XYZ file of C-alpha atoms in Angstrom:
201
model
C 38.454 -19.535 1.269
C 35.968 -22.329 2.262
C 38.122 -24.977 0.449
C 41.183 -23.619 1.387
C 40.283 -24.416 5.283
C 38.485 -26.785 4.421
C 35.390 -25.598 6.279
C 31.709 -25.921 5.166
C 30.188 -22.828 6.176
C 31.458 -18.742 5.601
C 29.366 -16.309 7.745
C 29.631 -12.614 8.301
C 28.513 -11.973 11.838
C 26.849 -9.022 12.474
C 25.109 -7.075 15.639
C 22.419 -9.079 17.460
C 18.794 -7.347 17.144
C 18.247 -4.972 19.845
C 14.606 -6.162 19.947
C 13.268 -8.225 23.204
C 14.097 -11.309 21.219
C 18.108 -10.600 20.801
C 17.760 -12.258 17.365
C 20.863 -13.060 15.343
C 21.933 -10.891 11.898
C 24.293 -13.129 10.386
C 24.694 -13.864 7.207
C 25.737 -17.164 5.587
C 27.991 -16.221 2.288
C 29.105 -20.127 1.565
C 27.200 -22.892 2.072
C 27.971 -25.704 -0.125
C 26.573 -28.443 1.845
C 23.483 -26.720 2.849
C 23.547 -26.629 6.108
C 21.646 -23.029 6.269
C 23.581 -21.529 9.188
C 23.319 -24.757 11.347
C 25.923 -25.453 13.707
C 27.765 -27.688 16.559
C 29.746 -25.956 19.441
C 31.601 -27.389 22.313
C 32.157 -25.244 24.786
C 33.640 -26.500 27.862
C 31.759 -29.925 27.971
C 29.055 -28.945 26.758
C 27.469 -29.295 23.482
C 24.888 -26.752 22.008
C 23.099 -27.048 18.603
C 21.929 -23.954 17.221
C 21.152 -21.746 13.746
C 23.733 -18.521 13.705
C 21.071 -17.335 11.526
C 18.112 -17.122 14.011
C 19.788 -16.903 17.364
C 22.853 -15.388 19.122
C 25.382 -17.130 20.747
C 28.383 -15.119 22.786
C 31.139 -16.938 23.540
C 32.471 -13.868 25.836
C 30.815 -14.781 28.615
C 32.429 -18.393 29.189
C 34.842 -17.090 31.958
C 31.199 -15.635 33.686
C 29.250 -18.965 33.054
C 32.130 -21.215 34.646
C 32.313 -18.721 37.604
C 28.859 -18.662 38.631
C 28.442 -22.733 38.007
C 31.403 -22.868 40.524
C 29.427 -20.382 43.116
C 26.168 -22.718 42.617
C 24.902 -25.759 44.964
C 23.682 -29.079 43.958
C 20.540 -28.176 46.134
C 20.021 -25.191 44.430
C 16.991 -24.503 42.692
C 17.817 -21.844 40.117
C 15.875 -19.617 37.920
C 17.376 -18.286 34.586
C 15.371 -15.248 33.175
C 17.094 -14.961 30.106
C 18.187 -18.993 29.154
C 18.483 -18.078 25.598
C 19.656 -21.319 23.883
C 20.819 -22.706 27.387
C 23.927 -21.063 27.956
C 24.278 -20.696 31.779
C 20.948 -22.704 32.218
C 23.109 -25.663 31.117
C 26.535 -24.662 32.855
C 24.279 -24.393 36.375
C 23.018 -28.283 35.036
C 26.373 -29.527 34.133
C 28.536 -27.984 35.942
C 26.983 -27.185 39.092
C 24.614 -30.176 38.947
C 22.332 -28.222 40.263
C 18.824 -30.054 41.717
C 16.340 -27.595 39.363
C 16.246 -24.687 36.758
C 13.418 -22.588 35.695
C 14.189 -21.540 32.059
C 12.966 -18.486 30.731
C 12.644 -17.608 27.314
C 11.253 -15.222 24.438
C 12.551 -16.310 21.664
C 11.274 -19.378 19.506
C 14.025 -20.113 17.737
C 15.927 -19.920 21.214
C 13.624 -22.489 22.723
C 13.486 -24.999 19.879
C 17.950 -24.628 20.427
C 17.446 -25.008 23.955
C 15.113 -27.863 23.575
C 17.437 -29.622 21.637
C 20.319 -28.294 23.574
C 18.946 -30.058 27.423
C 18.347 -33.285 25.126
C 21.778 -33.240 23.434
C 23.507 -33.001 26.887
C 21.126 -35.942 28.608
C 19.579 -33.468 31.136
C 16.692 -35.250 32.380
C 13.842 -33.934 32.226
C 12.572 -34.126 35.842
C 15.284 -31.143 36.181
C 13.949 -28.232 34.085
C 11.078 -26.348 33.261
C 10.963 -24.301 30.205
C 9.064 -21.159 30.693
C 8.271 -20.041 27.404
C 7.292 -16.119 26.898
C 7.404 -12.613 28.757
C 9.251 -13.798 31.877
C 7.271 -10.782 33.923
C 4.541 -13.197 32.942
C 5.380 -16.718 32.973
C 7.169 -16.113 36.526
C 4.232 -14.985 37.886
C 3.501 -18.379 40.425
C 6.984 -18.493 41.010
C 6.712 -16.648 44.372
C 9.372 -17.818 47.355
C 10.455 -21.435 45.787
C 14.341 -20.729 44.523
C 17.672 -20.067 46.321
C 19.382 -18.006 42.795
C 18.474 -15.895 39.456
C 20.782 -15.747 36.790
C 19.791 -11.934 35.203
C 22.132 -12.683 32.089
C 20.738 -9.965 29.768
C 22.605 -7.267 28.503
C 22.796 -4.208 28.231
C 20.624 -4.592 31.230
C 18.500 -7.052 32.656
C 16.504 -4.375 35.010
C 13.380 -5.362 33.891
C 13.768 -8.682 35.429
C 15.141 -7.615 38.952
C 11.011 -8.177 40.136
C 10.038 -11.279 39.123
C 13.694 -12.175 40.631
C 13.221 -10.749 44.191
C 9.667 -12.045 43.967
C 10.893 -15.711 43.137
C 13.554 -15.693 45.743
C 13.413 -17.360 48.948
C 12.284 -15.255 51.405
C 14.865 -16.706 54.043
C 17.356 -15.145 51.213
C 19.356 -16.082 48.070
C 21.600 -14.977 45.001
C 20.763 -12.474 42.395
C 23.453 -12.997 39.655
C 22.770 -9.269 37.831
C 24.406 -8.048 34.448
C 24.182 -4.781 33.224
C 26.736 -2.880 31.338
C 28.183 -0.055 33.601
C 31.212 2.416 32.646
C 34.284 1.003 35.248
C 34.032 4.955 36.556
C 30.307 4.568 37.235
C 30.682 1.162 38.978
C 29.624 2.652 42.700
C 26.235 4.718 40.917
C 25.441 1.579 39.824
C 25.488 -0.287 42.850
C 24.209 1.895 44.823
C 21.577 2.452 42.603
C 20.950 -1.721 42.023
C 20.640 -2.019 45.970
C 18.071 1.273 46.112
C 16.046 -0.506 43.499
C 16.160 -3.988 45.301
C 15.083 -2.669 48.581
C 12.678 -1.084 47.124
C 10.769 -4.253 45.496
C 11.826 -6.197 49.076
Protein backbone atom coordinates (compact mmCIF):
# COMPACT_ATOMS: atom_id res chain seq x y z
CA UNK A 1 0.00 0.00 0.00
CA UNK A 2 2.92 2.31 1.07
CA UNK A 3 4.58 1.92 -2.39
CA UNK A 4 1.61 1.97 -4.20
CA UNK A 5 0.98 5.80 -2.94
CA UNK A 6 4.03 6.25 -2.67
CA UNK A 7 3.91 7.42 0.94
CA UNK A 8 6.50 6.73 3.72
CA UNK A 9 4.53 6.18 6.67
CA UNK A 10 1.09 3.66 7.33
CA UNK A 11 -0.59 4.44 10.72
CA UNK A 12 -3.72 3.14 12.31
CA UNK A 13 -5.16 5.96 14.34
CA UNK A 14 -6.79 5.16 17.26
CA UNK A 15 -8.73 7.05 20.34
CA UNK A 16 -6.66 9.71 22.14
CA UNK A 17 -5.97 8.73 25.98
CA UNK A 18 -8.63 9.97 28.13
CA UNK A 19 -5.94 10.76 30.74
CA UNK A 20 -5.13 14.66 31.66
CA UNK A 21 -2.40 14.38 29.09
CA UNK A 22 -4.78 13.52 25.88
CA UNK A 23 -1.88 11.33 24.67
CA UNK A 24 -1.98 9.83 21.19
CA UNK A 25 -2.66 5.73 20.51
CA UNK A 26 -1.53 5.40 17.12
CA UNK A 27 0.18 2.96 15.75
CA UNK A 28 2.82 3.10 12.98
CA UNK A 29 2.40 -0.33 10.75
CA UNK A 30 5.06 0.88 7.84
CA UNK A 31 7.86 2.73 8.32
CA UNK A 32 10.52 2.13 5.89
CA UNK A 33 12.42 5.23 6.26
CA UNK A 34 12.27 5.39 9.93
CA UNK A 35 10.76 8.19 10.63
CA UNK A 36 8.97 6.67 13.96
CA UNK A 37 5.61 8.43 13.61
CA UNK A 38 7.22 11.89 12.83
CA UNK A 39 5.40 14.19 10.78
CA UNK A 40 4.90 17.70 8.78
CA UNK A 41 1.36 19.32 8.50
CA UNK A 42 0.25 22.46 6.87
CA UNK A 43 -2.70 23.57 7.92
CA UNK A 44 -3.84 26.81 6.73
CA UNK A 45 -0.38 28.62 6.80
CA UNK A 46 0.78 27.19 9.32
CA UNK A 47 3.26 24.55 9.81
CA UNK A 48 3.31 22.12 12.88
CA UNK A 49 5.91 19.35 13.54
CA UNK A 50 4.79 16.69 15.67
CA UNK A 51 5.04 12.61 16.60
CA UNK A 52 1.34 10.93 15.85
CA UNK A 53 2.75 8.55 18.21
CA UNK A 54 3.02 10.72 21.40
CA UNK A 55 0.56 13.49 20.79
CA UNK A 56 -2.89 14.19 19.22
CA UNK A 57 -3.57 16.36 16.60
CA UNK A 58 -7.48 17.07 15.38
CA UNK A 59 -7.84 18.51 12.34
CA UNK A 60 -11.80 18.99 13.10
CA UNK A 61 -11.48 21.92 14.71
CA UNK A 62 -9.85 24.11 11.79
CA UNK A 63 -13.24 25.82 10.91
CA UNK A 64 -13.22 26.76 15.09
CA UNK A 65 -9.48 27.88 15.10
CA UNK A 66 -9.95 30.26 11.94
CA UNK A 67 -13.18 31.64 13.57
CA UNK A 68 -11.91 32.63 16.79
CA UNK A 69 -8.40 34.06 15.15
CA UNK A 70 -10.88 36.22 13.08
CA UNK A 71 -12.86 37.37 16.49
CA UNK A 72 -9.25 38.17 18.11
CA UNK A 73 -7.35 41.74 18.32
CA UNK A 74 -3.82 42.50 17.62
CA UNK A 75 -3.84 44.09 21.22
CA UNK A 76 -5.07 41.17 22.66
CA UNK A 77 -3.29 39.43 25.21
CA UNK A 78 -4.58 35.86 25.16
CA UNK A 79 -4.31 32.94 27.38
CA UNK A 80 -4.63 29.32 25.97
CA UNK A 81 -5.26 26.70 28.79
CA UNK A 82 -5.03 23.81 26.77
CA UNK A 83 -2.16 24.88 23.77
CA UNK A 84 -1.46 21.32 23.16
CA UNK A 85 1.10 21.33 20.29
CA UNK A 86 0.03 25.03 19.41
CA UNK A 87 -3.01 24.62 17.61
CA UNK A 88 -5.12 27.78 18.31
CA UNK A 89 -2.12 29.25 20.35
CA UNK A 90 -0.53 29.64 16.89
CA UNK A 91 -3.77 30.55 14.78
CA UNK A 92 -4.34 33.58 17.61
CA UNK A 93 -0.22 34.33 16.62
CA UNK A 94 -0.61 34.02 12.96
CA UNK A 95 -3.64 34.78 12.20
CA UNK A 96 -4.80 37.21 14.59
CA UNK A 97 -1.31 38.61 15.23
CA UNK A 98 -2.18 38.90 18.38
CA UNK A 99 0.34 41.19 20.87
CA UNK A 100 0.78 38.03 23.63
CA UNK A 101 -0.21 34.35 24.48
CA UNK A 102 0.11 32.51 27.65
CA UNK A 103 0.51 28.79 26.67
CA UNK A 104 -0.57 26.20 28.84
CA UNK A 105 0.41 22.80 28.78
CA UNK A 106 0.58 19.18 30.45
CA UNK A 107 1.93 17.23 28.22
CA UNK A 108 5.79 16.87 27.45
CA UNK A 109 5.71 15.58 24.35
CA UNK A 110 3.10 18.46 23.56
CA UNK A 111 5.53 21.10 24.69
CA UNK A 112 8.70 19.83 23.04
CA UNK A 113 5.93 19.97 19.48
CA UNK A 114 4.94 23.26 20.51
CA UNK A 115 8.42 24.38 21.13
CA UNK A 116 9.39 23.45 17.89
CA UNK A 117 6.10 24.40 16.44
CA UNK A 118 6.45 28.67 17.65
CA UNK A 119 10.15 28.24 16.19
CA UNK A 120 9.11 26.61 12.88
CA UNK A 121 6.57 29.46 12.26
CA UNK A 122 9.22 32.47 13.33
CA UNK A 123 7.07 33.54 16.35
CA UNK A 124 9.33 35.60 18.29
CA UNK A 125 9.86 34.93 21.31
CA UNK A 126 9.08 38.23 23.10
CA UNK A 127 5.34 36.99 22.21
CA UNK A 128 4.75 33.80 24.25
CA UNK A 129 5.15 32.28 27.40
CA UNK A 130 5.01 28.62 27.78
CA UNK A 131 3.41 27.60 30.96
CA UNK A 132 4.40 24.21 31.44
CA UNK A 133 2.19 21.91 33.98
CA UNK A 134 -1.28 21.85 35.90
CA UNK A 135 -2.68 25.08 34.44
CA UNK A 136 -4.81 25.49 37.98
CA UNK A 137 -1.20 25.89 39.01
CA UNK A 138 0.99 27.59 36.67
CA UNK A 139 -1.91 30.34 36.18
CA UNK A 140 -1.84 31.10 39.53
CA UNK A 141 -0.04 34.98 39.15
CA UNK A 142 -1.97 35.42 36.23
CA UNK A 143 -4.66 37.49 38.04
CA UNK A 144 -6.43 40.56 35.86
CA UNK A 145 -3.60 40.90 32.92
CA UNK A 146 -5.55 39.31 29.63
CA UNK A 147 -8.51 40.44 27.45
CA UNK A 148 -9.40 36.30 26.16
CA UNK A 149 -9.07 32.39 27.19
CA UNK A 150 -9.20 29.91 24.69
CA UNK A 151 -10.85 26.71 26.95
CA UNK A 152 -10.14 24.26 23.91
CA UNK A 153 -10.46 20.97 25.85
CA UNK A 154 -12.87 18.50 25.21
CA UNK A 155 -15.13 16.78 26.39
CA UNK A 156 -15.04 19.67 28.74
CA UNK A 157 -12.74 22.18 29.75
CA UNK A 158 -14.74 23.02 33.21
CA UNK A 159 -11.94 22.63 35.20
CA UNK A 160 -10.32 25.56 33.68
CA UNK A 161 -13.34 28.08 33.75
CA UNK A 162 -11.33 29.54 37.31
CA UNK A 163 -8.09 30.18 36.50
CA UNK A 164 -9.93 31.80 33.27
CA UNK A 165 -12.29 34.25 35.10
CA UNK A 166 -9.42 34.80 37.52
CA UNK A 167 -6.95 35.80 34.60
CA UNK A 168 -9.44 37.98 32.88
CA UNK A 169 -9.51 41.59 32.94
CA UNK A 170 -11.56 42.77 35.41
CA UNK A 171 -12.93 45.68 33.10
CA UNK A 172 -14.14 42.36 31.05
CA UNK A 173 -13.09 39.99 28.22
CA UNK A 174 -13.73 36.69 26.12
CA UNK A 175 -14.05 33.23 27.43
CA UNK A 176 -13.84 30.99 24.27
CA UNK A 177 -15.49 27.62 26.18
CA UNK A 178 -15.77 24.01 24.60
CA UNK A 179 -17.56 21.37 26.02
CA UNK A 180 -19.46 18.71 24.29
CA UNK A 181 -23.28 19.28 24.83
CA UNK A 182 -26.25 17.14 23.15
CA UNK A 183 -27.87 19.99 20.42
CA UNK A 184 -31.26 19.24 22.74
CA UNK A 185 -29.37 20.16 25.92
CA UNK A 186 -27.78 23.31 24.41
CA UNK A 187 -29.96 25.89 26.82
CA UNK A 188 -29.01 23.45 30.29
CA UNK A 189 -25.79 24.04 29.30
CA UNK A 190 -25.73 27.59 29.06
CA UNK A 191 -27.56 28.31 31.59
CA UNK A 192 -25.69 26.19 33.63
CA UNK A 193 -22.00 27.72 32.13
CA UNK A 194 -23.33 31.33 33.12
CA UNK A 195 -24.54 29.96 36.87
CA UNK A 196 -21.06 28.60 37.23
CA UNK A 197 -19.30 31.85 35.92
CA UNK A 198 -21.15 34.13 38.17
CA UNK A 199 -20.49 32.18 40.65
CA UNK A 200 -16.45 32.35 40.49
CA UNK A 201 -17.08 36.38 39.46
Amino acid sequence: IGQHFKCNQIGLQQSVDKGIKRESNAKILYDPLHKQGRVLHRENKIMYEFNVTKVMFSSGNLTEKMRVSKLAKSTDIVLDLYAGIGYFTLSFLVHAQVRFVYCCEINPNSIQALKTNLALNRISSDRYKILEGDNIESTKDLVNCVDRVNLGLLPSSELGWEPAIRALKTEGGVLHVHHNVHVQHKQQFLEYLCEQLTGII
